[in-house]
Amino acid sequence: MSGLQWSIKNGDLDAVKTAVEGENVDVNVELTGGRLPLTVAADMGQTDVAKYLIEKGADVNKKDGHGISALLAAVWEGHPDVVKVLLDAGADKSVKAPDGSSLISQAEDAAVKSLLQG
């Protein structure tokens, strides 16, 4: 696991900023295991990191090496705050899961379902 990936998972925004700004790491780079920085942030519920990555140009609709978008990751893990950030940034809620199912059918959290229906 890369240092950037570890920092994102742990919500270490200062370390993420150092990597992106100090080391010129591309915010859309594929990380270890085919993940994307924004997908990892969404998966782990790291709202502030997700906001920062979007501000720095992360593609909210890009799918990782597994065919998973950041929005799908946030939906699967039940992180409504991240779902809202992604939708506000233009994430496509019509995207499908790798099995072809809709995001709303994948959502278990009531707040996430409400955001997807809104």
mmCIF file with all atom_site columns, N, CA and C in Angstrom, residues 25-68:
data_model
loop_
_atom_site.group_PDB
_atom_site.id
_atom_site.type_symbol
_atom_site.label_atom_id
_atom_site.label_alt_id
_atom_site.label_comp_id
_atom_site.label_asym_id
_atom_site.label_entity_id
_atom_site.label_seq_id
_atom_site.pdbx_PDB_ins_code
_atom_site.Cartn_x
_atom_site.Cartn_y
_atom_site.Cartn_z
_atom_site.occupancy
_atom_site.B_iso_or_equiv
_atom_site.pdbx_formal_charge
_atom_site.auth_seq_id
_atom_site.auth_comp_id
_atom_site.auth_asym_id
_atom_site.auth_atom_id
_atom_site.pdbx_PDB_model_num
ATOM 1   N N  . VAL A 1 25 ? 1.799   14.486 -6.759  1.00 0.00 ? 25 VAL A N  1
ATOM 2   C CA . VAL A 1 25 ? 1.102   13.237 -7.063  1.00 0.00 ? 25 VAL A CA 1
ATOM 3   C C  . VAL A 1 25 ? -0.220  13.569 -7.750  1.00 0.00 ? 25 VAL A C  1
ATOM 4   N N  . ASP A 1 26 ? -0.494  12.908 -8.851  1.00 0.00 ? 26 ASP A N  1
ATOM 5   C CA . ASP A 1 26 ? -1.738  13.083 -9.606  1.00 0.00 ? 26 ASP A CA 1
ATOM 6   C C  . ASP A 1 26 ? -2.906  12.540 -8.779  1.00 0.00 ? 26 ASP A C  1
ATOM 7   N N  . VAL A 1 27 ? -3.940  13.345 -8.575  1.00 0.00 ? 27 VAL A N  1
ATOM 8   C CA . VAL A 1 27 ? -5.084  12.918 -7.760  1.00 0.00 ? 27 VAL A CA 1
ATOM 9   C C  . VAL A 1 27 ? -5.927  11.846 -8.447  1.00 0.00 ? 27 VAL A C  1
ATOM 10  N N  . ASN A 1 28 ? -5.664  11.575 -9.719  1.00 0.00 ? 28 ASN A N  1
ATOM 11  C CA . ASN A 1 28 ? -6.387  10.523 -10.441 1.00 0.00 ? 28 ASN A CA 1
ATOM 12  C C  . ASN A 1 28 ? -5.512  9.299  -10.710 1.00 0.00 ? 28 ASN A C  1
ATOM 13  N N  . VAL A 1 29 ? -4.382  9.199  -10.013 1.00 0.00 ? 29 VAL A N  1
ATOM 14  C CA . VAL A 1 29 ? -3.449  8.096  -10.217 1.00 0.00 ? 29 VAL A CA 1
ATOM 15  C C  . VAL A 1 29 ? -4.059  6.790  -9.695  1.00 0.00 ? 29 VAL A C  1
ATOM 16  N N  . GLU A 1 30 ? -3.769  5.699  -10.382 1.00 0.00 ? 30 GLU A N  1
ATOM 17  C CA . GLU A 1 30 ? -4.211  4.393  -9.890  1.00 0.00 ? 30 GLU A CA 1
ATOM 18  C C  . GLU A 1 30 ? -3.237  3.947  -8.807  1.00 0.00 ? 30 GLU A C  1
ATOM 19  N N  . LEU A 1 31 ? -3.768  3.638  -7.644  1.00 0.00 ? 31 LEU A N  1
ATOM 20  C CA . LEU A 1 31 ? -2.969  3.222  -6.499  1.00 0.00 ? 31 LEU A CA 1
ATOM 21  C C  . LEU A 1 31 ? -2.801  1.707  -6.477  1.00 0.00 ? 31 LEU A C  1
ATOM 22  N N  . THR A 1 32 ? -2.094  1.223  -5.490  1.00 0.00 ? 32 THR A N  1
ATOM 23  C CA . THR A 1 32 ? -1.913  -0.208 -5.303  1.00 0.00 ? 32 THR A CA 1
ATOM 24  C C  . THR A 1 32 ? -3.264  -0.918 -5.289  1.00 0.00 ? 32 THR A C  1
ATOM 25  N N  . GLY A 1 33 ? -3.358  -2.005 -6.014  1.00 0.00 ? 33 GLY A N  1
ATOM 26  C CA . GLY A 1 33 ? -4.596  -2.770 -6.044  1.00 0.00 ? 33 GLY A CA 1
ATOM 27  C C  . GLY A 1 33 ? -5.649  -2.208 -6.972  1.00 0.00 ? 33 GLY A C  1
ATOM 28  N N  . GLY A 1 34 ? -5.272  -1.228 -7.806  1.00 0.00 ? 34 GLY A N  1
ATOM 29  C CA . GLY A 1 34 ? -6.208  -0.694 -8.787  1.00 0.00 ? 34 GLY A CA 1
ATOM 30  C C  . GLY A 1 34 ? -7.163  0.361  -8.271  1.00 0.00 ? 34 GLY A C  1
ATOM 31  N N  . ARG A 1 35 ? -6.991  0.773  -7.031  1.00 0.00 ? 35 ARG A N  1
ATOM 32  C CA . ARG A 1 35 ? -7.881  1.783  -6.439  1.00 0.00 ? 35 ARG A CA 1
ATOM 33  C C  . ARG A 1 35 ? -7.470  3.182  -6.872  1.00 0.00 ? 35 ARG A C  1
ATOM 34  N N  . LEU A 1 36 ? -8.400  4.128  -6.763  1.00 0.00 ? 36 LEU A N  1
ATOM 35  C CA . LEU A 1 36 ? -8.142  5.544  -7.023  1.00 0.00 ? 36 LEU A CA 1
ATOM 36  C C  . LEU A 1 36 ? -8.194  6.302  -5.697  1.00 0.00 ? 36 LEU A C  1
ATOM 37  N N  . PRO A 1 37 ? -7.460  7.415  -5.567  1.00 0.00 ? 37 PRO A N  1
ATOM 38  C CA . PRO A 1 37 ? -7.501  8.166  -4.309  1.00 0.00 ? 37 PRO A CA 1
ATOM 39  C C  . PRO A 1 37 ? -8.921  8.520  -3.854  1.00 0.00 ? 37 PRO A C  1
ATOM 40  N N  . LEU A 1 38 ? -9.746  9.007  -4.770  1.00 0.00 ? 38 LEU A N  1
ATOM 41  C CA . LEU A 1 38 ? -11.101 9.413  -4.386  1.00 0.00 ? 38 LEU A CA 1
ATOM 42  C C  . LEU A 1 38 ? -11.955 8.207  -3.996  1.00 0.00 ? 38 LEU A C  1
ATOM 43  N N  . THR A 1 39 ? -11.755 7.092  -4.655  1.00 0.00 ? 39 THR A N  1
ATOM 44  C CA . THR A 1 39 ? -12.506 5.883  -4.314  1.00 0.00 ? 39 THR A CA 1
ATOM 45  C C  . THR A 1 39 ? -12.134 5.392  -2.920  1.00 0.00 ? 39 THR A C  1
ATOM 46  N N  . VAL A 1 40 ? -10.842 5.463  -2.586  1.00 0.00 ? 40 VAL A N  1
ATOM 47  C CA . VAL A 1 40 ? -10.398 5.063  -1.245  1.00 0.00 ? 40 VAL A CA 1
ATOM 48  C C  . VAL A 1 40 ? -11.011 5.995  -0.200  1.00 0.00 ? 40 VAL A C  1
ATOM 49  N N  . ALA A 1 41 ? -10.968 7.298  -0.446  1.00 0.00 ? 41 ALA A N  1
ATOM 50  C CA . ALA A 1 41 ? -11.554 8.258  0.499   1.00 0.00 ? 41 ALA A CA 1
ATOM 51  C C  . ALA A 1 41 ? -13.047 7.994  0.689   1.00 0.00 ? 41 ALA A C  1
ATOM 52  N N  . ALA A 1 42 ? -13.749 7.737  -0.398  1.00 0.00 ? 42 ALA A N  1
ATOM 53  C CA . ALA A 1 42 ? -15.189 7.463  -0.334  1.00 0.00 ? 42 ALA A CA 1
ATOM 54  C C  . ALA A 1 42 ? -15.466 6.177  0.429   1.00 0.00 ? 42 ALA A C  1
ATOM 55  N N  . ASP A 1 43 ? -14.680 5.158  0.153   1.00 0.00 ? 43 ASP A N  1
ATOM 56  C CA . ASP A 1 43 ? -14.827 3.854  0.786   1.00 0.00 ? 43 ASP A CA 1
ATOM 57  C C  . ASP A 1 43 ? -14.638 3.942  2.302   1.00 0.00 ? 43 ASP A C  1
ATOM 58  N N  . MET A 1 44 ? -13.704 4.785  2.722   1.00 0.00 ? 44 MET A N  1
ATOM 59  C CA . MET A 1 44 ? -13.374 4.901  4.139   1.00 0.00 ? 44 MET A CA 1
ATOM 60  C C  . MET A 1 44 ? -14.160 6.004  4.856   1.00 0.00 ? 44 MET A C  1
ATOM 61  N N  . GLY A 1 45 ? -15.009 6.724  4.123   1.00 0.00 ? 45 GLY A N  1
ATOM 62  C CA . GLY A 1 45 ? -15.810 7.777  4.744   1.00 0.00 ? 45 GLY A CA 1
ATOM 63  C C  . GLY A 1 45 ? -15.014 9.017  5.107   1.00 0.00 ? 45 GLY A C  1
ATOM 64  N N  . GLN A 1 46 ? -13.939 9.260  4.398   1.00 0.00 ? 46 GLN A N  1
ATOM 65  C CA . GLN A 1 46 ? -13.064 10.402 4.673   1.00 0.00 ? 46 GLN A CA 1
ATOM 66  C C  . GLN A 1 46 ? -13.553 11.629 3.892   1.00 0.00 ? 46 GLN A C  1
ATOM 67  N N  . THR A 1 47 ? -14.561 12.283 4.430   1.00 0.00 ? 47 THR A N  1
ATOM 68  C CA . THR A 1 47 ? -15.230 13.394 3.753   1.00 0.00 ? 47 THR A CA 1
ATOM 69  C C  . THR A 1 47 ? -14.282 14.547 3.437   1.00 0.00 ? 47 THR A C  1
ATOM 70  N N  . ASP A 1 48 ? -13.481 14.965 4.404   1.00 0.00 ? 48 ASP A N  1
ATOM 71  C CA . ASP A 1 48 ? -12.575 16.097 4.172   1.00 0.00 ? 48 ASP A CA 1
ATOM 72  C C  . ASP A 1 48 ? -11.534 15.771 3.107   1.00 0.00 ? 48 ASP A C  1
ATOM 73  N N  . VAL A 1 49 ? -11.034 14.550 3.124   1.00 0.00 ? 49 VAL A N  1
ATOM 74  C CA . VAL A 1 49 ? -10.065 14.132 2.105   1.00 0.00 ? 49 VAL A CA 1
ATOM 75  C C  . VAL A 1 49 ? -10.744 14.109 0.739   1.00 0.00 ? 49 VAL A C  1
ATOM 76  N N  . ALA A 1 50 ? -11.959 13.600 0.675   1.00 0.00 ? 50 ALA A N  1
ATOM 77  C CA . ALA A 1 50 ? -12.694 13.570 -0.596  1.00 0.00 ? 50 ALA A CA 1
ATOM 78  C C  . ALA A 1 50 ? -12.891 14.983 -1.137  1.00 0.00 ? 50 ALA A C  1
ATOM 79  N N  . LYS A 1 51 ? -13.304 15.914 -0.276  1.00 0.00 ? 51 LYS A N  1
ATOM 80  C CA . LYS A 1 51 ? -13.484 17.309 -0.701  1.00 0.00 ? 51 LYS A CA 1
ATOM 81  C C  . LYS A 1 51 ? -12.183 17.874 -1.263  1.00 0.00 ? 51 LYS A C  1
ATOM 82  N N  . TYR A 1 52 ? -11.091 17.633 -0.563  1.00 0.00 ? 52 TYR A N  1
ATOM 83  C CA . TYR A 1 52 ? -9.789  18.144 -0.996  1.00 0.00 ? 52 TYR A CA 1
ATOM 84  C C  . TYR A 1 52 ? -9.396  17.560 -2.355  1.00 0.00 ? 52 TYR A C  1
ATOM 85  N N  . LEU A 1 53 ? -9.544  16.254 -2.514  1.00 0.00 ? 53 LEU A N  1
ATOM 86  C CA . LEU A 1 53 ? -9.180  15.617 -3.782  1.00 0.00 ? 53 LEU A CA 1
ATOM 87  C C  . LEU A 1 53 ? -10.010 16.178 -4.933  1.00 0.00 ? 53 LEU A C  1
ATOM 88  N N  . ILE A 1 54 ? -11.285 16.418 -4.685  1.00 0.00 ? 54 ILE A N  1
ATOM 89  C CA . ILE A 1 54 ? -12.151 17.008 -5.716  1.00 0.00 ? 54 ILE A CA 1
ATOM 90  C C  . ILE A 1 54 ? -11.675 18.426 -6.050  1.00 0.00 ? 54 ILE A C  1
ATOM 91  N N  . GLU A 1 55 ? -11.346 19.200 -5.018  1.00 0.00 ? 55 GLU A N  1
ATOM 92  C CA . GLU A 1 55 ? -10.827 20.560 -5.245  1.00 0.00 ? 55 GLU A CA 1
ATOM 93  C C  . GLU A 1 55 ? -9.566  20.540 -6.104  1.00 0.00 ? 55 GLU A C  1
ATOM 94  N N  . LYS A 1 56 ? -8.785  19.476 -5.963  1.00 0.00 ? 56 LYS A N  1
ATOM 95  C CA . LYS A 1 56 ? -7.521  19.362 -6.695  1.00 0.00 ? 56 LYS A CA 1
ATOM 96  C C  . LYS A 1 56 ? -7.686  18.670 -8.048  1.00 0.00 ? 56 LYS A C  1
ATOM 97  N N  . GLY A 1 57 ? -8.930  18.397 -8.432  1.00 0.00 ? 57 GLY A N  1
ATOM 98  C CA . GLY A 1 57 ? -9.184  17.881 -9.771  1.00 0.00 ? 57 GLY A CA 1
ATOM 99  C C  . GLY A 1 57 ? -9.499  16.406 -9.897  1.00 0.00 ? 57 GLY A C  1
ATOM 100 N N  . ALA A 1 58 ? -9.786  15.740 -8.791  1.00 0.00 ? 58 ALA A N  1
ATOM 101 C CA . ALA A 1 58 ? -10.156 14.324 -8.885  1.00 0.00 ? 58 ALA A CA 1
ATOM 102 C C  . ALA A 1 58 ? -11.428 14.180 -9.720  1.00 0.00 ? 58 ALA A C  1
ATOM 103 N N  . ASP A 1 59 ? -11.429 13.230 -10.621 1.00 0.00 ? 59 ASP A N  1
ATOM 104 C CA . ASP A 1 59 ? -12.573 12.953 -11.492 1.00 0.00 ? 59 ASP A CA 1
ATOM 105 C C  . ASP A 1 59 ? -13.609 12.169 -10.695 1.00 0.00 ? 59 ASP A C  1
ATOM 106 N N  . VAL A 1 60 ? -14.734 12.794 -10.379 1.00 0.00 ? 60 VAL A N  1
ATOM 107 C CA . VAL A 1 60 ? -15.745 12.158 -9.524  1.00 0.00 ? 60 VAL A CA 1
ATOM 108 C C  . VAL A 1 60 ? -16.435 10.976 -10.192 1.00 0.00 ? 60 VAL A C  1
ATOM 109 N N  . ASN A 1 61 ? -16.300 10.848 -11.498 1.00 0.00 ? 61 ASN A N  1
ATOM 110 C CA . ASN A 1 61 ? -16.969 9.749  -12.202 1.00 0.00 ? 61 ASN A CA 1
ATOM 111 C C  . ASN A 1 61 ? -16.020 8.666  -12.708 1.00 0.00 ? 61 ASN A C  1
ATOM 112 N N  . LYS A 1 62 ? -14.735 8.836  -12.453 1.00 0.00 ? 62 LYS A N  1
ATOM 113 C CA . LYS A 1 62 ? -13.766 7.837  -12.913 1.00 0.00 ? 62 LYS A CA 1
ATOM 114 C C  . LYS A 1 62 ? -13.924 6.558  -12.097 1.00 0.00 ? 62 LYS A C  1
ATOM 115 N N  . LYS A 1 63 ? -13.885 5.431  -12.789 1.00 0.00 ? 63 LYS A N  1
ATOM 116 C CA . LYS A 1 63 ? -13.969 4.133  -12.112 1.00 0.00 ? 63 LYS A CA 1
ATOM 117 C C  . LYS A 1 63 ? -12.569 3.580  -11.902 1.00 0.00 ? 63 LYS A C  1
ATOM 118 N N  . ASP A 1 64 ? -12.402 2.878  -10.798 1.00 0.00 ? 64 ASP A N  1
ATOM 119 C CA . ASP A 1 64 ? -11.098 2.295  -10.512 1.00 0.00 ? 64 ASP A CA 1
ATOM 120 C C  . ASP A 1 64 ? -10.894 1.015  -11.323 1.00 0.00 ? 64 ASP A C  1
ATOM 121 N N  . GLY A 1 65 ? -9.805  0.336  -11.084 1.00 0.00 ? 65 GLY A N  1
ATOM 122 C CA . GLY A 1 65 ? -9.468  -0.871 -11.821 1.00 0.00 ? 65 GLY A CA 1
ATOM 123 C C  . GLY A 1 65 ? -10.445 -2.017 -11.618 1.00 0.00 ? 65 GLY A C  1
ATOM 124 N N  . HIS A 1 66 ? -11.358 -1.860 -10.686 1.00 0.00 ? 66 HIS A N  1
ATOM 125 C CA . HIS A 1 66 ? -12.366 -2.888 -10.406 1.00 0.00 ? 66 HIS A CA 1
ATOM 126 C C  . HIS A 1 66 ? -13.740 -2.485 -10.930 1.00 0.00 ? 66 HIS A C  1
ATOM 127 N N  . GLY A 1 67 ? -13.806 -1.339 -11.623 1.00 0.00 ? 67 GLY A N  1
ATOM 128 C CA . GLY A 1 67 ? -15.077 -0.856 -12.159 1.00 0.00 ? 67 GLY A CA 1
ATOM 129 C C  . GLY A 1 67 ? -15.945 -0.156 -11.133 1.00 0.00 ? 67 GLY A C  1
ATOM 130 N N  . ILE A 1 68 ? -15.323 0.331  -10.063 1.00 0.00 ? 68 ILE A N  1
ATOM 131 C CA . ILE A 1 68 ? -16.064 0.957  -8.966  1.00 0.00 ? 68 ILE A CA 1
ATOM 132 C C  . ILE A 1 68 ? -15.806 2.461  -8.960  1.00 0.00 ? 68 ILE A C  1
#
